[in-house]
mmCIF file of N, CA and C in Angstrom:
data_model
loop_
_atom_site.group_PDB
_atom_site.id
_atom_site.type_symbol
_atom_site.label_atom_id
_atom_site.label_comp_id
_atom_site.label_asym_id
_atom_site.label_seq_id
_atom_site.Cartn_x
_atom_site.Cartn_y
_atom_site.Cartn_z
ATOM 1 N N PHE A 210 -92.026 23.004 28.616
ATOM 2 C CA PHE A 210 -90.968 22.168 28.078
ATOM 3 C C PHE A 210 -89.702 22.448 28.858
ATOM 4 N N GLY A 211 -89.077 21.460 29.399
ATOM 5 C CA GLY A 211 -87.812 21.628 30.108
ATOM 6 C C GLY A 211 -87.990 22.015 31.562
ATOM 7 N N LYS A 212 -86.874 22.133 32.260
ATOM 8 C CA LYS A 212 -86.888 22.427 33.689
ATOM 9 C C LYS A 212 -87.395 23.822 34.011
ATOM 10 N N ASN A 213 -87.174 24.770 33.105
ATOM 11 C CA ASN A 213 -87.534 26.161 33.386
ATOM 12 C C ASN A 213 -88.741 26.624 32.571
ATOM 13 N N LYS A 214 -89.699 25.732 32.329
ATOM 14 C CA LYS A 214 -90.822 26.080 31.467
ATOM 15 C C LYS A 214 -91.610 27.277 31.982
ATOM 16 N N ASP A 215 -91.593 27.523 33.271
ATOM 17 C CA ASP A 215 -92.301 28.683 33.812
ATOM 18 C C ASP A 215 -91.655 29.997 33.374
ATOM 19 N N ARG A 216 -90.415 29.974 32.926
ATOM 20 C CA ARG A 216 -89.712 31.185 32.498
ATOM 21 C C ARG A 216 -90.079 31.599 31.076
ATOM 22 N N TYR A 217 -90.817 30.771 30.332
ATOM 23 C CA TYR A 217 -91.136 31.075 28.951
ATOM 24 C C TYR A 217 -92.302 32.040 28.824
ATOM 25 N N LYS A 218 -93.002 32.305 29.890
ATOM 26 C CA LYS A 218 -94.156 33.200 29.827
ATOM 27 C C LYS A 218 -93.708 34.605 29.453
ATOM 28 N N GLU A 219 -94.453 35.215 28.555
ATOM 29 C CA GLU A 219 -94.141 36.573 28.110
ATOM 30 C C GLU A 219 -95.091 37.582 28.741
ATOM 31 N N GLY A 220 -95.809 37.185 29.771
ATOM 32 C CA GLY A 220 -96.689 38.103 30.467
ATOM 33 C C GLY A 220 -98.039 38.232 29.805
ATOM 34 N N SER A 221 -98.754 39.301 30.153
ATOM 35 C CA SER A 221 -100.130 39.458 29.694
ATOM 36 C C SER A 221 -100.241 39.791 28.204
ATOM 37 N N LEU A 222 -99.144 40.177 27.562
ATOM 38 C CA LEU A 222 -99.193 40.511 26.140
ATOM 39 C C LEU A 222 -99.661 39.319 25.315
ATOM 40 N N THR A 223 -99.140 38.131 25.579
ATOM 41 C CA THR A 223 -99.508 36.968 24.784
ATOM 42 C C THR A 223 -100.103 35.844 25.610
ATOM 43 N N ASN A 224 -99.718 35.734 26.855
ATOM 44 C CA ASN A 224 -100.190 34.668 27.741
ATOM 45 C C ASN A 224 -100.013 33.286 27.107
ATOM 46 N N VAL A 225 -98.859 33.068 26.521
ATOM 47 C CA VAL A 225 -98.561 31.797 25.884
ATOM 48 C C VAL A 225 -97.112 31.424 26.179
ATOM 49 N N SER A 226 -96.861 30.119 26.248
ATOM 50 C CA SER A 226 -95.494 29.659 26.465
ATOM 51 C C SER A 226 -94.680 29.846 25.198
ATOM 52 N N ILE A 227 -93.520 30.429 25.338
ATOM 53 C CA ILE A 227 -92.591 30.628 24.235
ATOM 54 C C ILE A 227 -91.291 29.945 24.622
ATOM 55 N N VAL A 228 -90.783 29.111 23.736
ATOM 56 C CA VAL A 228 -89.534 28.401 23.996
ATOM 57 C C VAL A 228 -88.447 29.055 23.163
ATOM 58 N N ARG A 229 -87.410 29.520 23.824
ATOM 59 C CA ARG A 229 -86.315 30.238 23.160
ATOM 60 C C ARG A 229 -85.082 29.339 23.024
ATOM 61 N N TYR A 230 -84.553 29.301 21.827
ATOM 62 C CA TYR A 230 -83.369 28.490 21.491
ATOM 63 C C TYR A 230 -82.222 28.745 22.467
ATOM 64 N N THR A 231 -81.914 30.010 22.734
ATOM 65 C CA THR A 231 -80.754 30.343 23.571
ATOM 66 C C THR A 231 -80.943 29.950 25.032
ATOM 67 N N GLU A 232 -82.187 29.733 25.453
ATOM 68 C CA GLU A 232 -82.430 29.338 26.841
ATOM 69 C C GLU A 232 -82.435 27.825 27.025
ATOM 70 N N ILE A 233 -82.535 27.073 25.932
ATOM 71 C CA ILE A 233 -82.605 25.618 26.018
ATOM 72 C C ILE A 233 -81.305 24.955 25.562
ATOM 73 N N VAL A 234 -80.745 25.434 24.465
ATOM 74 C CA VAL A 234 -79.537 24.826 23.903
ATOM 75 C C VAL A 234 -78.315 25.414 24.606
ATOM 76 N N PRO A 235 -77.459 24.554 25.168
ATOM 77 C CA PRO A 235 -76.249 25.070 25.833
ATOM 78 C C PRO A 235 -75.420 25.925 24.865
ATOM 79 N N LYS A 236 -74.825 26.971 25.386
ATOM 80 C CA LYS A 236 -74.071 27.924 24.565
ATOM 81 C C LYS A 236 -73.055 27.234 23.652
ATOM 82 N N GLU A 237 -72.374 26.220 24.172
ATOM 83 C CA GLU A 237 -71.342 25.547 23.382
ATOM 84 C C GLU A 237 -71.942 24.711 22.232
ATOM 85 N N ASP A 238 -73.228 24.432 22.294
ATOM 86 C CA ASP A 238 -73.887 23.649 21.248
ATOM 87 C C ASP A 238 -74.692 24.505 20.267
ATOM 88 N N GLN A 239 -74.785 25.797 20.523
ATOM 89 C CA GLN A 239 -75.573 26.666 19.659
ATOM 90 C C GLN A 239 -74.886 26.873 18.314
ATOM 91 N N GLU A 240 -75.708 26.916 17.264
ATOM 92 C CA GLU A 240 -75.219 27.135 15.911
ATOM 93 C C GLU A 240 -75.626 28.522 15.444
ATOM 94 N N PRO A 241 -74.899 29.102 14.481
ATOM 95 C CA PRO A 241 -75.338 30.372 13.901
ATOM 96 C C PRO A 241 -76.748 30.184 13.336
ATOM 97 N N MET A 242 -77.633 31.125 13.600
ATOM 98 C CA MET A 242 -79.042 30.942 13.306
ATOM 99 C C MET A 242 -79.362 31.035 11.818
ATOM 100 N N SER A 243 -80.245 30.132 11.397
ATOM 101 C CA SER A 243 -80.807 30.126 10.046
ATOM 102 C C SER A 243 -82.225 29.585 10.160
ATOM 103 N N HIS A 244 -82.974 29.658 9.077
ATOM 104 C CA HIS A 244 -84.325 29.093 9.085
ATOM 105 C C HIS A 244 -84.266 27.614 9.445
ATOM 106 N N GLY A 245 -83.315 26.880 8.863
ATOM 107 C CA GLY A 245 -83.178 25.443 9.105
ATOM 108 C C GLY A 245 -82.823 25.102 10.535
ATOM 109 N N VAL A 246 -81.909 25.870 11.131
ATOM 110 C CA VAL A 246 -81.503 25.619 12.518
ATOM 111 C C VAL A 246 -82.689 25.828 13.453
ATOM 112 N N CYS A 247 -83.417 26.917 13.254
ATOM 113 C CA CYS A 247 -84.566 27.216 14.121
ATOM 114 C C CYS A 247 -85.662 26.168 13.934
ATOM 115 N N PHE A 248 -85.955 25.798 12.689
ATOM 116 C CA PHE A 248 -86.950 24.764 12.421
ATOM 117 C C PHE A 248 -86.561 23.450 13.087
ATOM 118 N N SER A 249 -85.312 23.043 12.916
ATOM 119 C CA SER A 249 -84.855 21.771 13.492
ATOM 120 C C SER A 249 -84.996 21.760 15.007
ATOM 121 N N PHE A 250 -84.749 22.892 15.633
ATOM 122 C CA PHE A 250 -84.919 22.998 17.083
ATOM 123 C C PHE A 250 -86.392 22.948 17.458
ATOM 124 N N CYS A 251 -87.203 23.789 16.840
ATOM 125 C CA CYS A 251 -88.611 23.916 17.236
ATOM 126 C C CYS A 251 -89.424 22.658 16.953
ATOM 127 N N ARG A 252 -89.056 21.910 15.944
ATOM 128 C CA ARG A 252 -89.833 20.700 15.649
ATOM 129 C C ARG A 252 -89.679 19.647 16.731
ATOM 130 N N THR A 253 -88.679 19.795 17.618
ATOM 131 C CA THR A 253 -88.491 18.846 18.718
ATOM 132 C C THR A 253 -89.268 19.249 19.962
ATOM 133 N N VAL A 254 -89.835 20.446 19.970
ATOM 134 C CA VAL A 254 -90.554 20.951 21.140
ATOM 135 C C VAL A 254 -92.038 20.577 21.005
ATOM 136 N N PRO A 255 -92.572 19.814 21.942
ATOM 137 C CA PRO A 255 -93.970 19.385 21.840
ATOM 138 C C PRO A 255 -94.950 20.558 21.745
ATOM 139 N N ASP A 256 -95.974 20.379 20.926
ATOM 140 C CA ASP A 256 -97.099 21.305 20.790
ATOM 141 C C ASP A 256 -96.762 22.647 20.161
ATOM 142 N N MET A 257 -95.600 22.784 19.553
ATOM 143 C CA MET A 257 -95.259 24.024 18.877
ATOM 144 C C MET A 257 -95.597 23.900 17.392
ATOM 145 N N ILE A 258 -96.214 24.928 16.850
ATOM 146 C CA ILE A 258 -96.669 24.915 15.460
ATOM 147 C C ILE A 258 -95.908 25.945 14.618
ATOM 148 N N PHE A 259 -95.439 27.011 15.239
ATOM 149 C CA PHE A 259 -94.759 28.101 14.539
ATOM 150 C C PHE A 259 -93.380 28.329 15.129
ATOM 151 N N PHE A 260 -92.488 28.895 14.307
ATOM 152 C CA PHE A 260 -91.211 29.370 14.825
ATOM 153 C C PHE A 260 -90.929 30.729 14.213
ATOM 154 N N GLY A 261 -90.185 31.525 14.961
ATOM 155 C CA GLY A 261 -89.832 32.859 14.497
ATOM 156 C C GLY A 261 -88.383 33.166 14.798
ATOM 157 N N ILE A 262 -87.851 34.097 14.016
ATOM 158 C CA ILE A 262 -86.475 34.559 14.238
ATOM 159 C C ILE A 262 -86.501 36.080 14.193
ATOM 160 N N GLN A 263 -85.900 36.686 15.193
ATOM 161 C CA GLN A 263 -85.842 38.142 15.287
ATOM 162 C C GLN A 263 -84.389 38.593 15.329
ATOM 163 N N ASN A 264 -84.125 39.709 14.704
ATOM 164 C CA ASN A 264 -82.824 40.354 14.754
ATOM 165 C C ASN A 264 -81.674 39.450 14.269
ATOM 166 N N GLY A 265 -81.980 38.584 13.310
ATOM 167 C CA GLY A 265 -80.939 37.768 12.703
ATOM 168 C C GLY A 265 -80.489 36.551 13.466
ATOM 169 N N GLN A 266 -80.921 36.419 14.738
ATOM 170 C CA GLN A 266 -80.381 35.326 15.541
ATOM 171 C C GLN A 266 -81.274 34.806 16.655
ATOM 172 N N ASN A 267 -82.330 35.503 17.009
ATOM 173 C CA ASN A 267 -83.142 35.115 18.163
ATOM 174 C C ASN A 267 -84.289 34.203 17.747
ATOM 175 N N CYS A 268 -84.077 32.892 17.874
ATOM 176 C CA CYS A 268 -85.051 31.868 17.476
ATOM 177 C C CYS A 268 -85.970 31.545 18.647
ATOM 178 N N TYR A 269 -87.266 31.402 18.334
ATOM 179 C CA TYR A 269 -88.231 30.995 19.352
ATOM 180 C C TYR A 269 -89.324 30.149 18.716
ATOM 181 N N CYS A 270 -90.003 29.356 19.543
ATOM 182 C CA CYS A 270 -91.078 28.470 19.102
ATOM 183 C C CYS A 270 -92.357 28.878 19.829
ATOM 184 N N ILE A 271 -93.476 28.846 19.100
ATOM 185 C CA ILE A 271 -94.757 29.233 19.682
ATOM 186 C C ILE A 271 -95.857 28.278 19.215
ATOM 187 N N PRO A 272 -96.867 28.056 20.069
ATOM 188 C CA PRO A 272 -97.935 27.124 19.697
ATOM 189 C C PRO A 272 -98.970 27.727 18.745
ATOM 190 N N TYR A 273 -99.075 29.034 18.696
ATOM 191 C CA TYR A 273 -99.968 29.681 17.732
ATOM 192 C C TYR A 273 -99.420 31.047 17.378
ATOM 193 N N PHE A 274 -99.947 31.598 16.304
ATOM 194 C CA PHE A 274 -99.473 32.898 15.823
ATOM 195 C C PHE A 274 -100.668 33.785 15.516
ATOM 196 N N ASP A 275 -100.622 35.000 15.998
ATOM 197 C CA ASP A 275 -101.650 35.991 15.712
ATOM 198 C C ASP A 275 -100.912 37.286 15.388
ATOM 199 N N SER A 276 -101.027 37.745 14.161
ATOM 200 C CA SER A 276 -100.285 38.948 13.765
ATOM 201 C C SER A 276 -100.789 40.162 14.535
ATOM 202 N N MET A 277 -99.883 41.107 14.724
ATOM 203 C CA MET A 277 -100.198 42.327 15.460
ATOM 204 C C MET A 277 -99.810 43.530 14.615
ATOM 205 N N GLU A 278 -100.450 44.650 14.887
ATOM 206 C CA GLU A 278 -100.053 45.894 14.233
ATOM 207 C C GLU A 278 -98.660 46.264 14.696
ATOM 208 N N GLY A 279 -97.901 46.850 13.806
ATOM 209 C CA GLY A 279 -96.550 47.260 14.171
ATOM 210 C C GLY A 279 -96.173 48.505 13.409
ATOM 211 N N ASP A 280 -94.916 48.847 13.480
ATOM 212 C CA ASP A 280 -94.441 50.007 12.744
ATOM 213 C C ASP A 280 -94.311 49.655 11.266
ATOM 214 N N ASP A 281 -93.834 50.591 10.471
ATOM 215 C CA ASP A 281 -93.755 50.352 9.025
ATOM 216 C C ASP A 281 -92.378 49.855 8.581
ATOM 217 N N SER A 282 -91.571 49.380 9.537
ATOM 218 C CA SER A 282 -90.252 48.851 9.168
ATOM 219 C C SER A 282 -90.417 47.504 8.467
ATOM 220 N N ILE A 283 -89.409 47.148 7.686
ATOM 221 C CA ILE A 283 -89.445 45.861 7.002
ATOM 222 C C ILE A 283 -88.414 44.922 7.616
ATOM 223 N N CYS A 284 -88.655 43.644 7.468
ATOM 224 C CA CYS A 284 -87.683 42.652 7.926
ATOM 225 C C CYS A 284 -86.529 42.644 6.929
ATOM 226 N N ASP A 285 -85.362 43.060 7.395
ATOM 227 C CA ASP A 285 -84.217 43.196 6.497
ATOM 228 C C ASP A 285 -82.895 42.751 7.125
ATOM 229 N N THR A 286 -82.973 42.051 8.265
ATOM 230 C CA THR A 286 -81.758 41.594 8.928
ATOM 231 C C THR A 286 -81.401 40.193 8.444
ATOM 232 N N PRO A 287 -80.216 40.023 7.855
ATOM 233 C CA PRO A 287 -79.819 38.689 7.399
ATOM 234 C C PRO A 287 -79.656 37.729 8.577
ATOM 235 N N CYS A 288 -79.933 36.469 8.331
ATOM 236 C CA CYS A 288 -79.735 35.440 9.351
ATOM 237 C C CYS A 288 -78.238 35.291 9.630
ATOM 238 N N ALA A 289 -77.886 35.114 10.891
ATOM 239 C CA ALA A 289 -76.476 34.977 11.265
ATOM 240 C C ALA A 289 -75.830 33.763 10.601
ATOM 241 N N GLY A 290 -76.595 32.688 10.394
ATOM 242 C CA GLY A 290 -76.044 31.473 9.823
ATOM 243 C C GLY A 290 -76.258 31.305 8.329
ATOM 244 N N ASP A 291 -76.969 32.243 7.708
ATOM 245 C CA ASP A 291 -77.208 32.198 6.263
ATOM 246 C C ASP A 291 -77.535 33.611 5.798
ATOM 247 N N LYS A 292 -76.509 34.346 5.434
ATOM 248 C CA LYS A 292 -76.654 35.759 5.083
ATOM 249 C C LYS A 292 -77.515 35.995 3.838
ATOM 250 N N THR A 293 -77.892 34.919 3.134
ATOM 251 C CA THR A 293 -78.729 35.078 1.934
ATOM 252 C C THR A 293 -80.220 35.072 2.266
ATOM 253 N N THR A 294 -80.569 34.820 3.536
ATOM 254 C CA THR A 294 -81.969 34.823 3.949
ATOM 255 C C THR A 294 -82.194 35.863 5.045
ATOM 256 N N ILE A 295 -83.435 36.262 5.201
ATOM 257 C CA ILE A 295 -83.803 37.304 6.161
ATOM 258 C C ILE A 295 -84.377 36.678 7.428
ATOM 259 N N CYS A 296 -83.980 37.227 8.569
ATOM 260 C CA CYS A 296 -84.440 36.764 9.876
ATOM 261 C C CYS A 296 -84.923 37.951 10.711
ATOM 262 N N GLY A 297 -86.021 38.557 10.285
ATOM 263 C CA GLY A 297 -86.629 39.639 11.044
ATOM 264 C C GLY A 297 -85.856 40.937 10.978
ATOM 265 N N ASN A 298 -86.060 41.752 12.016
ATOM 266 C CA ASN A 298 -85.279 42.969 12.234
ATOM 267 C C ASN A 298 -85.251 43.235 13.732
ATOM 268 N N LEU A 299 -84.887 44.419 14.148
ATOM 269 C CA LEU A 299 -84.784 44.707 15.585
ATOM 270 C C LEU A 299 -86.086 44.502 16.339
ATOM 271 N N VAL A 300 -87.222 44.819 15.720
ATOM 272 C CA VAL A 300 -88.498 44.751 16.428
ATOM 273 C C VAL A 300 -89.489 43.754 15.849
ATOM 274 N N LYS A 301 -89.217 43.235 14.675
ATOM 275 C CA LYS A 301 -90.140 42.298 14.033
ATOM 276 C C LYS A 301 -89.468 40.950 13.816
ATOM 277 N N SER A 302 -90.311 39.924 13.682
ATOM 278 C CA SER A 302 -89.825 38.561 13.462
ATOM 279 C C SER A 302 -90.247 38.058 12.100
ATOM 280 N N THR A 303 -89.433 37.185 11.545
ATOM 281 C CA THR A 303 -89.831 36.383 10.404
ATOM 282 C C THR A 303 -90.429 35.121 11.013
ATOM 283 N N VAL A 304 -91.701 34.823 10.693
ATOM 284 C CA VAL A 304 -92.424 33.723 11.335
ATOM 285 C C VAL A 304 -92.828 32.685 10.291
ATOM 286 N N PHE A 305 -92.667 31.414 10.663
ATOM 287 C CA PHE A 305 -93.000 30.288 9.789
ATOM 288 C C PHE A 305 -93.916 29.301 10.502
ATOM 289 N N GLN A 306 -94.785 28.663 9.748
ATOM 290 C CA GLN A 306 -95.589 27.558 10.279
ATOM 291 C C GLN A 306 -94.890 26.255 9.908
ATOM 292 N N MET A 307 -94.829 25.322 10.871
ATOM 293 C CA MET A 307 -94.147 24.053 10.633
ATOM 294 C C MET A 307 -95.145 23.000 10.151
ATOM 295 N N HIS A 308 -94.700 22.173 9.200
ATOM 296 C CA HIS A 308 -95.499 21.073 8.681
ATOM 297 C C HIS A 308 -94.640 19.824 8.657
ATOM 298 N N ALA A 309 -95.242 18.671 8.907
ATOM 299 C CA ALA A 309 -94.540 17.401 8.810
ATOM 300 C C ALA A 309 -94.901 16.772 7.468
ATOM 301 N N CYS A 310 -94.038 16.919 6.497
ATOM 302 C CA CYS A 310 -94.287 16.398 5.160
ATOM 303 C C CYS A 310 -93.554 15.083 4.954
ATOM 304 N N GLY A 311 -94.253 14.069 4.464
ATOM 305 C CA GLY A 311 -93.625 12.798 4.116
ATOM 306 C C GLY A 311 -92.846 12.146 5.219
ATOM 307 N N THR A 312 -93.411 12.085 6.406
ATOM 308 C CA THR A 312 -92.691 11.481 7.529
ATOM 309 C C THR A 312 -92.620 9.982 7.433
#
């Protein structure tokens, strides 16, 4: 997706294209991150089914999700754009599956 789609590769760990909000949306157009902001962005990216937010602000879109073992930390970082919701933590993401309801 986009001119720099080759830059979305995360290497051999996932071998999947990941589209990052901060790499696509110009800095002057970026909004404080929330579940809604990330969803609205990712739903415009073709073939993406899931979106995640890490560390309160790092939104990304992925075509599939496979959970991995991690440490015992909990997701406790508030979203930058909605302090009443959680958006991952330093090492973990809050991940959602997107659905098109009542289009």
